[in-house]
Amino acid sequence: MPANPDRPAARLVVLVSGSGTNLQALLDAATDPAYGAEVVAVGADRDNIEGLERAQRAGVETFVRRVKDFDDRAAWDADLAAAVAAHRPDVVVLAGFMKLVGESFLSAFGGRVLNTHPALSPSFPGMRGPADALEYGVKVTGCTLFVVDAGVDTGPIVAQSAVDVEPDDDVESLHERIKSAERTMLVEAVGRMAREGFVVEGRQVRFGTVRHQGRQPLG
Ligand code: GRF
């Protein structure tokens, strides 16, 4: 779909904690102006991770805020929110960011913070999505993109993608297959949100610019 000439590219700030393959998928998609979004900065809660190197290779500004450098979690959260705000994001994407954001962060960006989770919500929330799915013995799991709220992986769902569990899967093989689906889901959904706008009404997230209460203006 061509970019809307009346709408500038949506500004994305992406937060990472690890390998950053989801970030890379967004960076790659955003090289096409028709995608409708650009990654303007990448933040992390730790140094020396591949995710930050991916950003640097792409010429994207980076910043790091480590919890242990602050008096408490609330001070970290407020400073992280300020660091993100400095880049004037339209949407913040938590892409493998292994920290819960708090009150300051959500009051600054609530309704436009997205997170990807490697399970089909509401099943298997938390840090062990692929392991919990394997242990439970489900035959289908997958990934979920959602609008972050104050809970753990509980926010309104933007997109989901199903992944079969194979009989010989271990946690690593299953998670790798989920991550492949996750990258496709993330790129497609974030692009649509950027190009079309989106609406959050209660638990419903809809693409498009039809005026509803709670519509998130973009671009
Ligand atoms: C993804 O599966 C994400 O959902 C989970 O951690 C993984 C991050 O992968 N929280 P990457 O850093 O994007 O490669």
mmCIF file of C-alpha atoms and ligand atoms in Angstrom:
data_model
loop_
_atom_site.group_PDB
_atom_site.id
_atom_site.type_symbol
_atom_site.label_atom_id
_atom_site.label_comp_id
_atom_site.label_asym_id
_atom_site.label_seq_id
_atom_site.Cartn_x
_atom_site.Cartn_y
_atom_site.Cartn_z
ATOM 1 C CA MET A 1 0.000 0.000 0.000
ATOM 2 C CA PRO A 2 1.439 3.437 -0.845
ATOM 3 C CA ALA A 3 2.147 5.773 2.064
ATOM 4 C CA ASN A 4 -0.462 8.441 2.626
ATOM 5 C CA PRO A 5 1.133 11.677 1.346
ATOM 6 C CA ASP A 6 -0.974 13.658 3.835
ATOM 7 C CA ARG A 7 0.323 11.695 6.784
ATOM 8 C CA PRO A 8 4.017 11.845 7.710
ATOM 9 C CA ALA A 9 5.701 8.556 8.646
ATOM 10 C CA ALA A 10 4.707 7.488 12.155
ATOM 11 C CA ARG A 11 7.571 7.823 14.625
ATOM 12 C CA LEU A 12 8.397 4.559 16.398
ATOM 13 C CA VAL A 13 10.561 4.213 19.483
ATOM 14 C CA VAL A 14 11.436 0.534 20.016
ATOM 15 C CA LEU A 15 12.614 -0.882 23.361
ATOM 16 C CA VAL A 16 14.660 -4.105 23.435
ATOM 17 C CA SER A 17 16.533 -6.332 25.886
ATOM 18 C CA GLY A 18 18.078 -8.992 23.691
ATOM 19 C CA SER A 19 18.786 -10.184 20.202
ATOM 20 C CA GLY A 20 16.436 -7.694 18.557
ATOM 21 C CA THR A 21 15.203 -9.778 15.627
ATOM 22 C CA ASN A 22 11.761 -8.174 15.935
ATOM 23 C CA LEU A 23 13.431 -4.765 15.913
ATOM 24 C CA GLN A 24 15.399 -5.795 12.821
ATOM 25 C CA ALA A 25 12.166 -6.723 11.033
ATOM 26 C CA LEU A 26 10.804 -3.227 11.736
ATOM 27 C CA LEU A 27 14.071 -1.564 10.670
ATOM 28 C CA ASP A 28 14.017 -3.526 7.409
ATOM 29 C CA ALA A 29 10.352 -2.739 6.704
ATOM 30 C CA ALA A 30 10.887 0.944 7.427
ATOM 31 C CA THR A 31 13.549 1.270 4.721
ATOM 32 C CA ASP A 32 10.584 1.398 2.305
ATOM 33 C CA PRO A 33 8.960 4.860 2.531
ATOM 34 C CA ALA A 34 5.638 3.230 1.633
ATOM 35 C CA TYR A 35 5.725 1.369 4.958
ATOM 36 C CA GLY A 36 4.504 4.517 6.685
ATOM 37 C CA ALA A 37 6.603 4.303 9.860
ATOM 38 C CA GLU A 38 10.201 4.981 10.818
ATOM 39 C CA VAL A 39 12.220 3.838 13.816
ATOM 40 C CA VAL A 40 13.477 7.102 15.326
ATOM 41 C CA ALA A 41 15.220 5.629 18.387
ATOM 42 C CA VAL A 42 15.926 2.334 20.143
ATOM 43 C CA GLY A 43 16.160 2.055 23.929
ATOM 44 C CA ALA A 44 17.284 -0.793 26.170
ATOM 45 C CA ASP A 45 17.443 -1.732 29.831
ATOM 46 C CA ARG A 46 20.957 -3.176 29.449
ATOM 47 C CA ASP A 47 24.209 -2.614 27.534
ATOM 48 C CA ASN A 48 26.023 -4.864 25.099
ATOM 49 C CA ILE A 49 23.091 -6.492 23.393
ATOM 50 C CA GLU A 50 22.644 -7.343 19.764
ATOM 51 C CA GLY A 51 19.463 -5.261 19.649
ATOM 52 C CA LEU A 52 21.435 -2.049 20.277
ATOM 53 C CA GLU A 53 24.023 -3.043 17.686
ATOM 54 C CA ARG A 54 21.279 -3.598 15.111
ATOM 55 C CA ALA A 55 20.038 -0.052 15.755
ATOM 56 C CA GLN A 56 23.536 1.408 15.515
ATOM 57 C CA ARG A 57 24.178 -0.429 12.239
ATOM 58 C CA ALA A 58 20.968 1.101 10.895
ATOM 59 C CA GLY A 59 22.085 4.578 11.975
ATOM 60 C CA VAL A 60 19.325 4.863 14.588
ATOM 61 C CA GLU A 61 19.943 6.696 17.851
ATOM 62 C CA THR A 62 20.082 4.514 20.988
ATOM 63 C CA PHE A 63 19.797 5.005 24.740
ATOM 64 C CA VAL A 64 20.145 2.726 27.779
ATOM 65 C CA ARG A 65 18.405 3.010 31.145
ATOM 66 C CA ARG A 66 19.429 0.305 33.641
ATOM 67 C CA VAL A 67 17.219 -0.249 36.690
ATOM 68 C CA LYS A 68 20.272 -0.664 38.932
ATOM 69 C CA ASP A 69 21.427 2.896 38.190
ATOM 70 C CA PHE A 70 18.309 4.338 39.861
ATOM 71 C CA ASP A 71 17.158 4.578 43.487
ATOM 72 C CA ASP A 72 14.042 2.590 42.770
ATOM 73 C CA ARG A 73 11.889 1.200 40.042
ATOM 74 C CA ALA A 74 9.624 4.271 39.912
ATOM 75 C CA ALA A 75 12.609 6.572 39.303
ATOM 76 C CA TRP A 76 13.819 4.262 36.528
ATOM 77 C CA ASP A 77 10.370 4.184 34.956
ATOM 78 C CA ALA A 78 10.051 7.984 34.996
ATOM 79 C CA ASP A 79 13.495 8.462 33.483
ATOM 80 C CA LEU A 80 12.837 5.835 30.832
ATOM 81 C CA ALA A 81 9.590 7.629 29.948
ATOM 82 C CA ALA A 82 11.484 10.935 29.620
ATOM 83 C CA ALA A 83 14.135 9.339 27.401
ATOM 84 C CA VAL A 84 11.436 7.913 25.132
ATOM 85 C CA ALA A 85 9.459 11.192 25.112
ATOM 86 C CA ALA A 86 12.540 13.072 23.898
ATOM 87 C CA HIS A 87 12.099 11.271 20.570
ATOM 88 C CA ARG A 88 8.412 12.304 20.242
ATOM 89 C CA PRO A 89 7.068 8.838 19.375
ATOM 90 C CA ASP A 90 3.660 8.226 17.880
ATOM 91 C CA VAL A 91 3.908 4.601 18.968
ATOM 92 C CA VAL A 92 6.273 2.827 21.382
ATOM 93 C CA VAL A 93 7.014 -0.816 20.572
ATOM 94 C CA LEU A 94 8.286 -3.153 23.285
ATOM 95 C CA ALA A 95 10.035 -5.795 21.174
ATOM 96 C CA GLY A 96 11.502 -8.355 23.535
ATOM 97 C CA PHE A 97 11.803 -5.728 26.284
ATOM 98 C CA MET A 98 12.087 -7.816 29.445
ATOM 99 C CA LYS A 99 10.796 -5.243 31.942
ATOM 100 C CA LEU A 100 7.309 -4.164 32.906
ATOM 101 C CA VAL A 101 6.784 -0.469 32.312
ATOM 102 C CA GLY A 102 5.121 1.391 35.176
ATOM 103 C CA GLU A 103 2.761 4.244 35.978
ATOM 104 C CA SER A 104 4.877 7.133 34.687
ATOM 105 C CA PHE A 105 5.499 5.361 31.418
ATOM 106 C CA LEU A 106 1.869 4.431 30.878
ATOM 107 C CA SER A 107 0.587 7.864 31.809
ATOM 108 C CA ALA A 108 2.924 9.362 29.173
ATOM 109 C CA PHE A 109 2.183 6.879 26.385
ATOM 110 C CA GLY A 110 -0.844 4.837 27.505
ATOM 111 C CA GLY A 111 -2.877 3.512 24.590
ATOM 112 C CA ARG A 112 0.045 3.696 22.175
ATOM 113 C CA VAL A 113 2.522 1.272 23.730
ATOM 114 C CA LEU A 114 2.577 -2.093 21.946
ATOM 115 C CA ASN A 115 4.147 -5.323 23.165
ATOM 116 C CA THR A 116 4.658 -8.668 21.504
ATOM 117 C CA HIS A 117 4.220 -11.840 23.518
ATOM 118 C CA PRO A 118 5.260 -15.324 22.366
ATOM 119 C CA ALA A 119 1.959 -17.065 23.214
ATOM 120 C CA LEU A 120 -1.691 -16.811 22.234
ATOM 121 C CA SER A 121 -3.159 -14.549 24.924
ATOM 122 C CA PRO A 122 -4.856 -15.029 27.297
ATOM 123 C CA SER A 123 -2.910 -18.319 27.555
ATOM 124 C CA PHE A 124 0.557 -18.418 29.088
ATOM 125 C CA PRO A 125 1.292 -14.820 30.137
ATOM 126 C CA GLY A 126 4.675 -13.901 31.598
ATOM 127 C CA MET A 127 8.286 -14.647 30.794
ATOM 128 C CA ARG A 128 7.921 -18.364 29.972
ATOM 129 C CA GLY A 129 5.310 -18.377 27.192
ATOM 130 C CA PRO A 130 6.907 -21.026 24.926
ATOM 131 C CA ALA A 131 8.033 -23.224 27.869
ATOM 132 C CA ASP A 132 4.631 -23.056 29.542
ATOM 133 C CA ALA A 133 2.878 -23.960 26.272
ATOM 134 C CA LEU A 134 5.163 -26.975 25.802
ATOM 135 C CA GLU A 135 4.715 -28.142 29.404
ATOM 136 C CA TYR A 136 0.934 -27.820 29.125
ATOM 137 C CA GLY A 137 0.977 -29.918 25.969
ATOM 138 C CA VAL A 138 -0.982 -27.596 23.701
ATOM 139 C CA LYS A 139 -0.894 -28.457 19.993
ATOM 140 C CA VAL A 140 -1.210 -24.848 18.825
ATOM 141 C CA THR A 141 0.388 -21.763 20.344
ATOM 142 C CA GLY A 142 1.615 -18.554 18.712
ATOM 143 C CA CYS A 143 2.125 -14.879 19.368
ATOM 144 C CA THR A 144 0.113 -11.838 20.338
ATOM 145 C CA LEU A 145 0.565 -8.122 19.708
ATOM 146 C CA PHE A 146 -1.290 -6.052 22.280
ATOM 147 C CA VAL A 147 -1.699 -2.535 23.630
ATOM 148 C CA VAL A 148 0.087 -2.453 26.977
ATOM 149 C CA ASP A 149 -1.986 -1.869 30.106
ATOM 150 C CA ALA A 150 -1.049 -2.175 33.787
ATOM 151 C CA GLY A 151 -1.248 -5.989 33.782
ATOM 152 C CA VAL A 152 1.164 -8.666 32.583
ATOM 153 C CA ASP A 153 0.374 -9.415 28.907
ATOM 154 C CA THR A 154 -3.293 -8.505 29.479
ATOM 155 C CA GLY A 155 -3.882 -5.499 27.206
ATOM 156 C CA PRO A 156 -6.296 -5.208 24.258
ATOM 157 C CA ILE A 157 -5.215 -7.472 21.403
ATOM 158 C CA VAL A 158 -4.092 -5.956 18.083
ATOM 159 C CA ALA A 159 -3.096 -9.146 16.230
ATOM 160 C CA GLN A 160 -2.381 -12.818 16.812
ATOM 161 C CA SER A 161 -0.748 -15.549 14.777
ATOM 162 C CA ALA A 162 -1.001 -19.297 15.418
ATOM 163 C CA VAL A 163 1.958 -21.694 15.346
ATOM 164 C CA ASP A 164 1.696 -25.493 15.482
ATOM 165 C CA VAL A 165 3.621 -27.291 18.216
ATOM 166 C CA GLU A 166 5.589 -30.146 16.616
ATOM 167 C CA PRO A 167 6.044 -33.460 18.462
ATOM 168 C CA ASP A 168 9.823 -33.077 18.663
ATOM 169 C CA ASP A 169 9.848 -29.399 19.676
ATOM 170 C CA ASP A 170 11.966 -28.180 22.561
ATOM 171 C CA VAL A 171 11.610 -24.678 24.010
ATOM 172 C CA GLU A 172 14.227 -23.257 21.681
ATOM 173 C CA SER A 173 12.854 -24.710 18.437
ATOM 174 C CA LEU A 174 9.311 -23.722 19.351
ATOM 175 C CA HIS A 175 10.313 -20.188 20.349
ATOM 176 C CA GLU A 176 12.292 -19.720 17.124
ATOM 177 C CA ARG A 177 9.241 -20.718 15.052
ATOM 178 C CA ILE A 178 7.047 -18.404 17.127
ATOM 179 C CA LYS A 179 9.520 -15.553 16.634
ATOM 180 C CA SER A 180 9.349 -16.002 12.891
ATOM 181 C CA ALA A 181 5.546 -15.633 13.024
ATOM 182 C CA GLU A 182 5.956 -12.774 15.500
ATOM 183 C CA ARG A 183 8.127 -10.738 13.134
ATOM 184 C CA THR A 184 5.595 -11.045 10.308
ATOM 185 C CA MET A 185 2.699 -10.179 12.629
ATOM 186 C CA LEU A 186 4.547 -7.180 14.097
ATOM 187 C CA VAL A 187 5.573 -5.694 10.768
ATOM 188 C CA GLU A 188 2.105 -6.117 9.258
ATOM 189 C CA ALA A 189 0.181 -4.749 12.231
ATOM 190 C CA VAL A 190 2.475 -1.814 13.035
ATOM 191 C CA GLY A 191 2.478 -0.817 9.352
ATOM 192 C CA ARG A 192 -1.303 -0.831 9.234
ATOM 193 C CA MET A 193 -1.511 1.153 12.468
ATOM 194 C CA ALA A 194 0.901 3.717 11.027
ATOM 195 C CA ARG A 195 -0.811 4.016 7.650
ATOM 196 C CA GLU A 196 -4.428 3.728 8.733
ATOM 197 C CA GLY A 197 -4.459 4.866 12.354
ATOM 198 C CA PHE A 198 -6.110 2.765 15.024
ATOM 199 C CA VAL A 199 -8.852 2.844 17.597
ATOM 200 C CA VAL A 200 -8.850 1.298 21.081
ATOM 201 C CA GLU A 201 -12.326 0.873 22.546
ATOM 202 C CA GLY A 202 -12.432 -1.234 25.660
ATOM 203 C CA ARG A 203 -10.827 -4.521 24.634
ATOM 204 C CA GLN A 204 -11.331 -3.915 20.914
ATOM 205 C CA VAL A 205 -8.522 -2.594 18.727
ATOM 206 C CA ARG A 206 -9.530 -1.624 15.208
ATOM 207 C CA PHE A 207 -7.477 -0.326 12.333
ATOM 208 C CA GLY A 208 -8.742 2.782 10.608
ATOM 209 C CA THR A 209 -9.523 6.400 11.178
ATOM 210 C CA VAL A 210 -13.258 6.227 11.806
ATOM 211 C CA ARG A 211 -13.880 8.459 14.777
ATOM 212 C CA HIS A 212 -14.556 6.516 17.942
ATOM 213 C CA GLN A 213 -14.040 7.546 21.520
ATOM 214 C CA GLY A 214 -10.460 6.775 22.469
ATOM 215 C CA ARG A 215 -9.102 7.001 18.952
ATOM 216 C CA GLN A 216 -5.333 7.269 18.903
ATOM 217 C CA PRO A 217 -4.222 10.071 16.606
ATOM 218 C CA LEU A 218 -1.220 9.104 14.541
ATOM 219 C CA GLY A 219 1.075 11.158 12.396
HETATM 220 C C1 GRF B 1 10.215 -12.464 21.439
HETATM 221 O O1 GRF B 1 9.687 -13.770 21.304
HETATM 222 C C2 GRF B 1 9.392 -11.642 22.385
HETATM 223 O O2 GRF B 1 8.037 -11.844 22.283
HETATM 224 C C3 GRF B 1 9.901 -12.172 23.699
HETATM 225 O O3 GRF B 1 11.298 -12.249 23.509
HETATM 226 C C4 GRF B 1 11.556 -12.470 22.138
HETATM 227 C C5 GRF B 1 12.446 -11.369 21.659
HETATM 228 O O4 GRF B 1 13.129 -11.713 20.493
HETATM 229 N N1 GRF B 1 9.492 -11.365 24.800
HETATM 230 P P1 GRF B 1 14.046 -10.660 19.744
HETATM 231 O O5 GRF B 1 14.910 -9.945 20.767
HETATM 232 O O6 GRF B 1 13.157 -9.719 19.002
HETATM 233 O O7 GRF B 1 14.896 -11.480 18.807
#
